[in-house]
Every structure is written in structure tokens, then in C-alpha cells.
């Protein structure tokens, strides 16, 4: 019977030893972000191994998120400090109520930018109408955008808001800001508060999956990178839904943090 080597019954497989050496060189800075790692041919010659072994070693680093394969070019170091997304802190009224964008909680001191913002009134999918408790055929204001941190796309988001929220107050500053590219200090939630629809409760559902081809292009994902699909609903103190947000996050770019008492 063949026995797979482990730390207890023998040395690790050769491909893991090669991966560990490359990993150490990345962590020590000998290979910096964007550097090209030795290819399969180089590893075969350096370590005297078969091509399959060299390929496995590189695959370990790719699967760990330390490197990415670029078709026809090679394998490159990709070091990106993950964003720590603190669910409760970023959505607290203390944050957006003081004029901060909720994104500032995620990115800390790192620069972020919003790209490709599209604002339009549409008849949404059935599940959006159901969540926002709107009748069939109703329209919503949809705000679609992509977020970048350090120049890297990390998230796309599509918010849906019912025009009924500002009915009769279309000319108010808050209503105009919601329909504008610049939603103002504190963002959409601050404007909803000004309209008398303060978000008081949030519910988020998250699942991990592989991206669609369109999502891979939009977030510039490398092969094998999963996404986190999040559906967030903002509700008033009376549990009336005021916003439904569909978010797709680069799974390799985030650490999700939730603090709660037992």
C-alpha cells in the first residue's frame, strides 16, 4: 500500500518543498509584488524534477493567493493586503451619520475609488420587487458601480431604491443627491435619513461561489478565484425595506469580520 508522506511518517512531497522555498522568498521580499516567478522549465532544471512536479509547486502558490498565472506569460507574485470588512462597524449610524462613506471603514487609510457609476430607473427582477415590497411592474432607482482599492477592482455593487421614498419631495436636496453621481456626505443612508427613512436594521446573506464570465472580467479575476455574493437589505425602525443591494466581492481581497456576544 502506498503511503502519502506527512510530517509524521516522512518528508513532505518534493513539490511542497519547492513551494515552501518560493513562498519564503516571496515573504522575505526577494520576490516582490508583480515579479515573475521561475517557470516550469527553470524549476525542472534547478531541482531536477519532472514537469508535473514543477507545475504542482506553482499551483500551491496560486491556490494560496500568493501568485497568479497569466496565460502565455508565466506565474507572477500577487501580494494584496486583504481588506477587513467589519460588518457591524461599517453599517453603524455612527459612521455614515457623521458624514463618512461606509467604504472608508473597509479601506482605512488606503485610497479607494468608485468607477463606472450608472444611475437609471428600471423595472427590476421579481426578487428585487419582493424584497422591497413593491407591486409587479413597479420601477426602482438602480445605482450600479465598481470599487477599486490601490487600483485593483475588489467589488461591484448594484443598489435598488424605491422612488416612493421621495415621492412628493423630488426637488429636495436629499432626493436630488440620491439620483446624482455624488450622493453627498454619509452617502445614500444619510440622504434616506434626511427624507425620514432612517436605516435602523440591516440583514446580509453571503455565499461563496465561482464567478460568471462577466464577473471575472469586471473584477479582473484570475482563474480559480472565487467571489463572495452578498445580498443586503436596509430597513427602517418599523422594518420597512428602503434599499436592496446586490454585491459581488473578489473572494481573495477580503477578510470578513463579525463581532457578537455569546
PDB file of C-alpha atoms in Angstrom:
ATOM      1  CA  UNK A   1       0.000   0.000   0.000  1.00  0.00           C
ATOM      2  CA  UNK A   2       1.335   3.430  -0.943  1.00  0.00           C
ATOM      3  CA  UNK A   3       1.686   5.855   1.959  1.00  0.00           C
ATOM      4  CA  UNK A   4       1.418   9.602   1.324  1.00  0.00           C
ATOM      5  CA  UNK A   5       4.313  11.314   3.113  1.00  0.00           C
ATOM      6  CA  UNK A   6       3.350  13.550   6.016  1.00  0.00           C
ATOM      7  CA  UNK A   7       5.268  15.376   8.703  1.00  0.00           C
ATOM      8  CA  UNK A   8       4.763  12.259  10.853  1.00  0.00           C
ATOM      9  CA  UNK A   9       5.718   9.411   8.515  1.00  0.00           C
ATOM     10  CA  UNK A  10       8.232  11.029   6.195  1.00  0.00           C
ATOM     11  CA  UNK A  11       9.351  14.171   4.383  1.00  0.00           C
ATOM     12  CA  UNK A  12       6.750  16.243   2.527  1.00  0.00           C
ATOM     13  CA  UNK A  13       6.333  15.748  -1.234  1.00  0.00           C
ATOM     14  CA  UNK A  14       9.007  17.441  -3.321  1.00  0.00           C
ATOM     15  CA  UNK A  15       6.546  19.878  -4.888  1.00  0.00           C
ATOM     16  CA  UNK A  16       5.638  21.176  -1.433  1.00  0.00           C
ATOM     17  CA  UNK A  17       9.300  21.674  -0.556  1.00  0.00           C
ATOM     18  CA  UNK A  18       9.734  23.710  -3.743  1.00  0.00           C
ATOM     19  CA  UNK A  19       6.586  25.704  -2.981  1.00  0.00           C
ATOM     20  CA  UNK A  20       7.826  26.415   0.550  1.00  0.00           C
ATOM     21  CA  UNK A  21      11.135  27.753  -0.755  1.00  0.00           C
ATOM     22  CA  UNK A  22       9.360  30.024  -3.234  1.00  0.00           C
ATOM     23  CA  UNK A  23       6.904  31.098  -0.547  1.00  0.00           C
ATOM     24  CA  UNK A  24       9.755  32.079   1.763  1.00  0.00           C
ATOM     25  CA  UNK A  25      11.365  34.136  -0.972  1.00  0.00           C
ATOM     26  CA  UNK A  26       8.081  35.967  -1.512  1.00  0.00           C
ATOM     27  CA  UNK A  27       7.635  36.656   2.192  1.00  0.00           C
ATOM     28  CA  UNK A  28      11.200  37.837   2.589  1.00  0.00           C
ATOM     29  CA  UNK A  29      10.801  40.287  -0.270  1.00  0.00           C
ATOM     30  CA  UNK A  30      13.211  38.607  -2.674  1.00  0.00           C
ATOM     31  CA  UNK A  31      10.237  38.294  -4.986  1.00  0.00           C
ATOM     32  CA  UNK A  32       8.140  41.461  -4.884  1.00  0.00           C
ATOM     33  CA  UNK A  33       4.593  42.104  -5.997  1.00  0.00           C
ATOM     34  CA  UNK A  34       4.425  41.765  -9.767  1.00  0.00           C
ATOM     35  CA  UNK A  35       7.680  39.800 -10.115  1.00  0.00           C
ATOM     36  CA  UNK A  36       7.669  36.794 -12.411  1.00  0.00           C
ATOM     37  CA  UNK A  37       8.382  33.519 -10.613  1.00  0.00           C
ATOM     38  CA  UNK A  38      10.669  30.867 -12.119  1.00  0.00           C
ATOM     39  CA  UNK A  39       8.746  28.918 -14.747  1.00  0.00           C
ATOM     40  CA  UNK A  40       8.301  25.174 -15.008  1.00  0.00           C
ATOM     41  CA  UNK A  41      11.445  24.750 -17.109  1.00  0.00           C
ATOM     42  CA  UNK A  42      13.535  26.706 -14.605  1.00  0.00           C
ATOM     43  CA  UNK A  43      12.211  24.705 -11.665  1.00  0.00           C
ATOM     44  CA  UNK A  44      12.794  21.415 -13.506  1.00  0.00           C
ATOM     45  CA  UNK A  45      16.417  22.359 -14.120  1.00  0.00           C
ATOM     46  CA  UNK A  46      17.059  23.817 -10.653  1.00  0.00           C
ATOM     47  CA  UNK A  47      15.543  20.956  -8.656  1.00  0.00           C
ATOM     48  CA  UNK A  48      15.918  18.087 -11.095  1.00  0.00           C
ATOM     49  CA  UNK A  49      12.192  17.291 -11.071  1.00  0.00           C
ATOM     50  CA  UNK A  50       9.581  16.362 -13.639  1.00  0.00           C
ATOM     51  CA  UNK A  51       7.350  18.980 -15.248  1.00  0.00           C
ATOM     52  CA  UNK A  52       4.318  17.742 -13.317  1.00  0.00           C
ATOM     53  CA  UNK A  53       6.159  18.337 -10.020  1.00  0.00           C
ATOM     54  CA  UNK A  54       7.174  21.858 -11.026  1.00  0.00           C
ATOM     55  CA  UNK A  55       3.615  22.598 -12.078  1.00  0.00           C
ATOM     56  CA  UNK A  56       2.256  21.338  -8.756  1.00  0.00           C
ATOM     57  CA  UNK A  57       4.649  23.574  -6.827  1.00  0.00           C
ATOM     58  CA  UNK A  58       3.454  26.663  -8.680  1.00  0.00           C
ATOM     59  CA  UNK A  59      -0.160  25.581  -8.279  1.00  0.00           C
ATOM     60  CA  UNK A  60       0.258  25.563  -4.495  1.00  0.00           C
ATOM     61  CA  UNK A  61       1.201  29.258  -4.519  1.00  0.00           C
ATOM     62  CA  UNK A  62      -1.597  30.097  -6.943  1.00  0.00           C
ATOM     63  CA  UNK A  63      -4.165  28.338  -4.770  1.00  0.00           C
ATOM     64  CA  UNK A  64      -2.874  30.208  -1.718  1.00  0.00           C
ATOM     65  CA  UNK A  65      -3.388  33.514  -3.494  1.00  0.00           C
ATOM     66  CA  UNK A  66       0.317  34.383  -3.448  1.00  0.00           C
ATOM     67  CA  UNK A  67       0.695  34.128  -7.209  1.00  0.00           C
ATOM     68  CA  UNK A  68      -1.375  34.268 -10.373  1.00  0.00           C
ATOM     69  CA  UNK A  69      -0.916  32.615 -13.736  1.00  0.00           C
ATOM     70  CA  UNK A  70      -1.067  34.837 -16.792  1.00  0.00           C
ATOM     71  CA  UNK A  71      -1.794  32.848 -19.926  1.00  0.00           C
ATOM     72  CA  UNK A  72       1.142  32.814 -22.305  1.00  0.00           C
ATOM     73  CA  UNK A  73       3.326  34.842 -19.964  1.00  0.00           C
ATOM     74  CA  UNK A  74       4.043  33.000 -16.713  1.00  0.00           C
ATOM     75  CA  UNK A  75       3.277  32.989 -12.997  1.00  0.00           C
ATOM     76  CA  UNK A  76       3.557  36.262 -11.103  1.00  0.00           C
ATOM     77  CA  UNK A  77       3.644  37.275  -7.448  1.00  0.00           C
ATOM     78  CA  UNK A  78       0.450  38.979  -6.399  1.00  0.00           C
ATOM     79  CA  UNK A  79       0.582  40.462  -2.925  1.00  0.00           C
ATOM     80  CA  UNK A  80      -2.511  42.388  -1.898  1.00  0.00           C
ATOM     81  CA  UNK A  81      -3.248  43.159   1.723  1.00  0.00           C
ATOM     82  CA  UNK A  82      -6.843  41.956   2.197  1.00  0.00           C
ATOM     83  CA  UNK A  83      -9.491  44.455   3.163  1.00  0.00           C
ATOM     84  CA  UNK A  84     -11.002  43.792   6.577  1.00  0.00           C
ATOM     85  CA  UNK A  85     -14.731  44.227   6.223  1.00  0.00           C
ATOM     86  CA  UNK A  86     -16.246  44.719   9.673  1.00  0.00           C
ATOM     87  CA  UNK A  87     -19.963  44.119   9.093  1.00  0.00           C
ATOM     88  CA  UNK A  88     -21.393  45.948  12.112  1.00  0.00           C
ATOM     89  CA  UNK A  89     -18.909  48.822  12.232  1.00  0.00           C
ATOM     90  CA  UNK A  90     -19.185  49.810   8.565  1.00  0.00           C
ATOM     91  CA  UNK A  91     -23.002  49.990   8.691  1.00  0.00           C
ATOM     92  CA  UNK A  92     -23.341  51.744  12.037  1.00  0.00           C
ATOM     93  CA  UNK A  93     -25.124  55.089  12.028  1.00  0.00           C
ATOM     94  CA  UNK A  94     -22.165  56.481  13.952  1.00  0.00           C
ATOM     95  CA  UNK A  95     -20.148  56.099  10.747  1.00  0.00           C
ATOM     96  CA  UNK A  96     -22.380  57.260   7.893  1.00  0.00           C
ATOM     97  CA  UNK A  97     -24.327  59.548  10.227  1.00  0.00           C
ATOM     98  CA  UNK A  98     -21.157  61.571  10.764  1.00  0.00           C
ATOM     99  CA  UNK A  99     -20.661  62.014   7.027  1.00  0.00           C
ATOM    100  CA  UNK A 100     -18.224  59.176   6.383  1.00  0.00           C
ATOM    101  CA  UNK A 101     -18.686  56.856   3.447  1.00  0.00           C
ATOM    102  CA  UNK A 102     -19.101  53.262   4.622  1.00  0.00           C
ATOM    103  CA  UNK A 103     -16.227  52.363   2.330  1.00  0.00           C
ATOM    104  CA  UNK A 104     -13.841  54.362   4.475  1.00  0.00           C
ATOM    105  CA  UNK A 105     -14.313  51.716   7.182  1.00  0.00           C
ATOM    106  CA  UNK A 106     -13.084  48.972   4.849  1.00  0.00           C
ATOM    107  CA  UNK A 107     -10.173  50.741   3.190  1.00  0.00           C
ATOM    108  CA  UNK A 108      -8.868  52.510   6.306  1.00  0.00           C
ATOM    109  CA  UNK A 109      -6.047  54.758   5.063  1.00  0.00           C
ATOM    110  CA  UNK A 110      -5.834  53.126   1.642  1.00  0.00           C
ATOM    111  CA  UNK A 111      -7.212  55.044  -1.278  1.00  0.00           C
ATOM    112  CA  UNK A 112     -10.354  53.759  -2.943  1.00  0.00           C
ATOM    113  CA  UNK A 113     -12.289  54.977  -5.927  1.00  0.00           C
ATOM    114  CA  UNK A 114     -15.703  54.440  -7.434  1.00  0.00           C
ATOM    115  CA  UNK A 115     -15.741  53.660 -11.129  1.00  0.00           C
ATOM    116  CA  UNK A 116     -18.392  53.246 -13.795  1.00  0.00           C
ATOM    117  CA  UNK A 117     -21.329  54.562 -11.766  1.00  0.00           C
ATOM    118  CA  UNK A 118     -24.583  54.183 -13.705  1.00  0.00           C
ATOM    119  CA  UNK A 119     -27.863  55.557 -12.331  1.00  0.00           C
ATOM    120  CA  UNK A 120     -31.107  54.597 -14.026  1.00  0.00           C
ATOM    121  CA  UNK A 121     -34.767  53.963 -13.331  1.00  0.00           C
ATOM    122  CA  UNK A 122     -35.693  50.389 -14.267  1.00  0.00           C
ATOM    123  CA  UNK A 123     -38.236  47.664 -13.707  1.00  0.00           C
ATOM    124  CA  UNK A 124     -36.145  45.210 -11.667  1.00  0.00           C
ATOM    125  CA  UNK A 125     -36.198  41.439 -11.355  1.00  0.00           C
ATOM    126  CA  UNK A 126     -39.036  39.824  -9.446  1.00  0.00           C
ATOM    127  CA  UNK A 127     -36.926  39.064  -6.371  1.00  0.00           C
ATOM    128  CA  UNK A 128     -35.996  42.753  -6.008  1.00  0.00           C
ATOM    129  CA  UNK A 129     -39.660  43.787  -6.081  1.00  0.00           C
ATOM    130  CA  UNK A 130     -40.454  41.136  -3.493  1.00  0.00           C
ATOM    131  CA  UNK A 131     -37.705  42.221  -1.113  1.00  0.00           C
ATOM    132  CA  UNK A 132     -38.629  45.905  -1.419  1.00  0.00           C
ATOM    133  CA  UNK A 133     -42.328  45.007  -1.057  1.00  0.00           C
ATOM    134  CA  UNK A 134     -43.245  46.628  -4.356  1.00  0.00           C
ATOM    135  CA  UNK A 135     -46.044  45.582  -6.733  1.00  0.00           C
ATOM    136  CA  UNK A 136     -45.438  43.877 -10.064  1.00  0.00           C
ATOM    137  CA  UNK A 137     -44.329  46.334 -12.732  1.00  0.00           C
ATOM    138  CA  UNK A 138     -43.042  48.938 -10.259  1.00  0.00           C
ATOM    139  CA  UNK A 139     -39.826  50.790 -11.032  1.00  0.00           C
ATOM    140  CA  UNK A 140     -36.786  51.383  -8.844  1.00  0.00           C
ATOM    141  CA  UNK A 141     -33.768  53.627  -8.958  1.00  0.00           C
ATOM    142  CA  UNK A 142     -30.729  51.450  -9.653  1.00  0.00           C
ATOM    143  CA  UNK A 143     -27.194  52.587  -8.838  1.00  0.00           C
ATOM    144  CA  UNK A 144     -24.503  50.310 -10.301  1.00  0.00           C
ATOM    145  CA  UNK A 145     -20.786  50.822  -9.686  1.00  0.00           C
ATOM    146  CA  UNK A 146     -17.414  49.186  -9.215  1.00  0.00           C
ATOM    147  CA  UNK A 147     -14.957  49.848  -6.376  1.00  0.00           C
ATOM    148  CA  UNK A 148     -11.182  49.838  -6.634  1.00  0.00           C
ATOM    149  CA  UNK A 149      -8.544  49.826  -3.882  1.00  0.00           C
ATOM    150  CA  UNK A 150      -4.918  50.555  -4.748  1.00  0.00           C
ATOM    151  CA  UNK A 151      -6.042  50.492  -8.382  1.00  0.00           C
ATOM    152  CA  UNK A 152      -7.380  46.930  -8.102  1.00  0.00           C
ATOM    153  CA  UNK A 153     -11.087  46.138  -8.641  1.00  0.00           C
ATOM    154  CA  UNK A 154     -12.378  44.481  -5.479  1.00  0.00           C
ATOM    155  CA  UNK A 155     -16.147  44.806  -5.592  1.00  0.00           C
ATOM    156  CA  UNK A 156     -19.145  45.592  -7.762  1.00  0.00           C
ATOM    157  CA  UNK A 157     -22.452  46.673  -6.272  1.00  0.00           C
ATOM    158  CA  UNK A 158     -25.982  47.338  -7.511  1.00  0.00           C
ATOM    159  CA  UNK A 159     -28.313  49.244  -5.174  1.00  0.00           C
ATOM    160  CA  UNK A 160     -32.083  49.353  -5.659  1.00  0.00           C
ATOM    161  CA  UNK A 161     -34.233  52.068  -4.107  1.00  0.00           C
ATOM    162  CA  UNK A 162     -37.944  52.714  -4.485  1.00  0.00           C
ATOM    163  CA  UNK A 163     -38.848  56.181  -5.873  1.00  0.00           C
ATOM    164  CA  UNK A 164     -41.762  56.149  -3.392  1.00  0.00           C
ATOM    165  CA  UNK A 165     -39.201  57.069  -0.725  1.00  0.00           C
ATOM    166  CA  UNK A 166     -39.002  60.628  -2.041  1.00  0.00           C
ATOM    167  CA  UNK A 167     -42.479  60.878  -3.603  1.00  0.00           C
ATOM    168  CA  UNK A 168     -43.701  64.464  -3.340  1.00  0.00           C
ATOM    169  CA  UNK A 169     -40.176  65.618  -2.425  1.00  0.00           C
ATOM    170  CA  UNK A 170     -38.467  65.068  -5.771  1.00  0.00           C
ATOM    171  CA  UNK A 171     -36.972  68.574  -5.725  1.00  0.00           C
ATOM    172  CA  UNK A 172     -35.498  68.270  -2.240  1.00  0.00           C
ATOM    173  CA  UNK A 173     -31.722  68.290  -1.881  1.00  0.00           C
ATOM    174  CA  UNK A 174     -31.738  64.754  -0.465  1.00  0.00           C
ATOM    175  CA  UNK A 175     -33.787  63.355  -3.373  1.00  0.00           C
ATOM    176  CA  UNK A 176     -31.589  65.113  -5.933  1.00  0.00           C
ATOM    177  CA  UNK A 177     -28.438  63.743  -4.275  1.00  0.00           C
ATOM    178  CA  UNK A 178     -29.781  60.175  -4.311  1.00  0.00           C
ATOM    179  CA  UNK A 179     -30.305  60.491  -8.062  1.00  0.00           C
ATOM    180  CA  UNK A 180     -26.920  62.167  -8.626  1.00  0.00           C
ATOM    181  CA  UNK A 181     -23.426  60.738  -9.011  1.00  0.00           C
ATOM    182  CA  UNK A 182     -22.328  62.424  -5.786  1.00  0.00           C
ATOM    183  CA  UNK A 183     -24.740  61.307  -3.083  1.00  0.00           C
ATOM    184  CA  UNK A 184     -23.064  63.621  -0.567  1.00  0.00           C
ATOM    185  CA  UNK A 185     -21.542  63.155   2.917  1.00  0.00           C
ATOM    186  CA  UNK A 186     -22.608  59.875   4.501  1.00  0.00           C
ATOM    187  CA  UNK A 187     -23.894  58.548   1.188  1.00  0.00           C
ATOM    188  CA  UNK A 188     -27.315  57.118   0.425  1.00  0.00           C
ATOM    189  CA  UNK A 189     -28.111  56.215   4.034  1.00  0.00           C
ATOM    190  CA  UNK A 190     -27.616  59.789   5.186  1.00  0.00           C
ATOM    191  CA  UNK A 191     -29.926  61.014   2.395  1.00  0.00           C
ATOM    192  CA  UNK A 192     -32.594  58.459   3.315  1.00  0.00           C
ATOM    193  CA  UNK A 193     -32.400  59.743   6.886  1.00  0.00           C
ATOM    194  CA  UNK A 194     -32.995  63.287   5.657  1.00  0.00           C
ATOM    195  CA  UNK A 195     -36.076  62.001   3.825  1.00  0.00           C
ATOM    196  CA  UNK A 196     -37.419  60.408   7.003  1.00  0.00           C
ATOM    197  CA  UNK A 197     -36.450  56.811   6.219  1.00  0.00           C
ATOM    198  CA  UNK A 198     -33.505  56.211   8.555  1.00  0.00           C
ATOM    199  CA  UNK A 199     -31.916  52.753   8.111  1.00  0.00           C
ATOM    200  CA  UNK A 200     -32.083  51.092  11.522  1.00  0.00           C
ATOM    201  CA  UNK A 201     -31.622  47.407  10.683  1.00  0.00           C
ATOM    202  CA  UNK A 202     -29.559  45.546   8.118  1.00  0.00           C
ATOM    203  CA  UNK A 203     -29.676  41.957   7.015  1.00  0.00           C
ATOM    204  CA  UNK A 204     -26.901  40.375   4.955  1.00  0.00           C
ATOM    205  CA  UNK A 205     -26.748  36.997   3.281  1.00  0.00           C
ATOM    206  CA  UNK A 206     -23.364  35.816   1.981  1.00  0.00           C
ATOM    207  CA  UNK A 207     -22.345  32.837  -0.079  1.00  0.00           C
ATOM    208  CA  UNK A 208     -19.149  31.865  -1.847  1.00  0.00           C
ATOM    209  CA  UNK A 209     -19.197  30.636  -5.430  1.00  0.00           C
ATOM    210  CA  UNK A 210     -17.213  30.717  -8.627  1.00  0.00           C
ATOM    211  CA  UNK A 211     -17.727  33.835 -10.763  1.00  0.00           C
ATOM    212  CA  UNK A 212     -19.604  34.138 -14.003  1.00  0.00           C
ATOM    213  CA  UNK A 213     -17.520  35.079 -17.075  1.00  0.00           C
ATOM    214  CA  UNK A 214     -18.903  38.632 -16.840  1.00  0.00           C
ATOM    215  CA  UNK A 215     -17.896  38.946 -13.178  1.00  0.00           C
ATOM    216  CA  UNK A 216     -14.410  37.647 -13.931  1.00  0.00           C
ATOM    217  CA  UNK A 217     -13.977  40.415 -16.495  1.00  0.00           C
ATOM    218  CA  UNK A 218     -15.481  43.167 -14.333  1.00  0.00           C
ATOM    219  CA  UNK A 219     -13.346  42.330 -11.281  1.00  0.00           C
ATOM    220  CA  UNK A 220     -10.331  41.256 -13.356  1.00  0.00           C
ATOM    221  CA  UNK A 221     -10.227  37.912 -11.561  1.00  0.00           C
ATOM    222  CA  UNK A 222      -7.594  35.302 -12.230  1.00  0.00           C
ATOM    223  CA  UNK A 223      -8.614  31.710 -12.923  1.00  0.00           C
ATOM    224  CA  UNK A 224      -9.704  29.813  -9.827  1.00  0.00           C
ATOM    225  CA  UNK A 225     -10.596  32.932  -7.805  1.00  0.00           C
ATOM    226  CA  UNK A 226     -13.985  32.662  -6.065  1.00  0.00           C
ATOM    227  CA  UNK A 227     -16.341  35.531  -5.375  1.00  0.00           C
ATOM    228  CA  UNK A 228     -18.452  36.370  -2.342  1.00  0.00           C
ATOM    229  CA  UNK A 229     -22.032  37.127  -3.286  1.00  0.00           C
ATOM    230  CA  UNK A 230     -23.780  39.332  -0.741  1.00  0.00           C
ATOM    231  CA  UNK A 231     -27.394  40.446  -0.607  1.00  0.00           C
ATOM    232  CA  UNK A 232     -28.015  43.290   1.852  1.00  0.00           C
ATOM    233  CA  UNK A 233     -31.340  44.830   2.796  1.00  0.00           C
ATOM    234  CA  UNK A 234     -31.616  48.087   4.746  1.00  0.00           C
ATOM    235  CA  UNK A 235     -34.763  48.514   6.843  1.00  0.00           C
ATOM    236  CA  UNK A 236     -36.236  51.308   8.937  1.00  0.00           C
ATOM    237  CA  UNK A 237     -37.078  51.001  12.618  1.00  0.00           C
ATOM    238  CA  UNK A 238     -40.510  49.735  11.546  1.00  0.00           C
ATOM    239  CA  UNK A 239     -38.790  47.107   9.371  1.00  0.00           C
ATOM    240  CA  UNK A 240     -39.799  48.733   6.111  1.00  0.00           C
ATOM    241  CA  UNK A 241     -37.215  47.892   3.421  1.00  0.00           C
ATOM    242  CA  UNK A 242     -35.653  51.017   1.912  1.00  0.00           C
ATOM    243  CA  UNK A 243     -32.703  49.639  -0.053  1.00  0.00           C
ATOM    244  CA  UNK A 244     -31.654  46.310  -1.517  1.00  0.00           C
ATOM    245  CA  UNK A 245     -28.013  45.962  -2.510  1.00  0.00           C
ATOM    246  CA  UNK A 246     -26.505  43.095  -4.527  1.00  0.00           C
ATOM    247  CA  UNK A 247     -22.727  42.954  -4.064  1.00  0.00           C
ATOM    248  CA  UNK A 248     -20.073  40.793  -5.686  1.00  0.00           C
ATOM    249  CA  UNK A 249     -16.666  40.768  -3.949  1.00  0.00           C
ATOM    250  CA  UNK A 250     -13.337  39.357  -5.033  1.00  0.00           C
ATOM    251  CA  UNK A 251     -13.025  36.468  -2.585  1.00  0.00           C
ATOM    252  CA  UNK A 252      -9.247  36.818  -2.399  1.00  0.00           C
ATOM    253  CA  UNK A 253      -9.424  40.503  -1.426  1.00  0.00           C
ATOM    254  CA  UNK A 254     -11.492  40.340   1.758  1.00  0.00           C
ATOM    255  CA  UNK A 255     -11.468  39.203   5.350  1.00  0.00           C
ATOM    256  CA  UNK A 256     -14.995  39.317   6.796  1.00  0.00           C
ATOM    257  CA  UNK A 257     -15.173  40.190  10.482  1.00  0.00           C
ATOM    258  CA  UNK A 258     -18.242  39.931  12.719  1.00  0.00           C
ATOM    259  CA  UNK A 259     -18.184  40.596  16.446  1.00  0.00           C
ATOM    260  CA  UNK A 260     -21.039  39.484  18.689  1.00  0.00           C
ATOM    261  CA  UNK A 261     -21.727  38.441  22.245  1.00  0.00           C
ATOM    262  CA  UNK A 262     -22.487  34.861  23.228  1.00  0.00           C
TER     263      UNK A 262
END
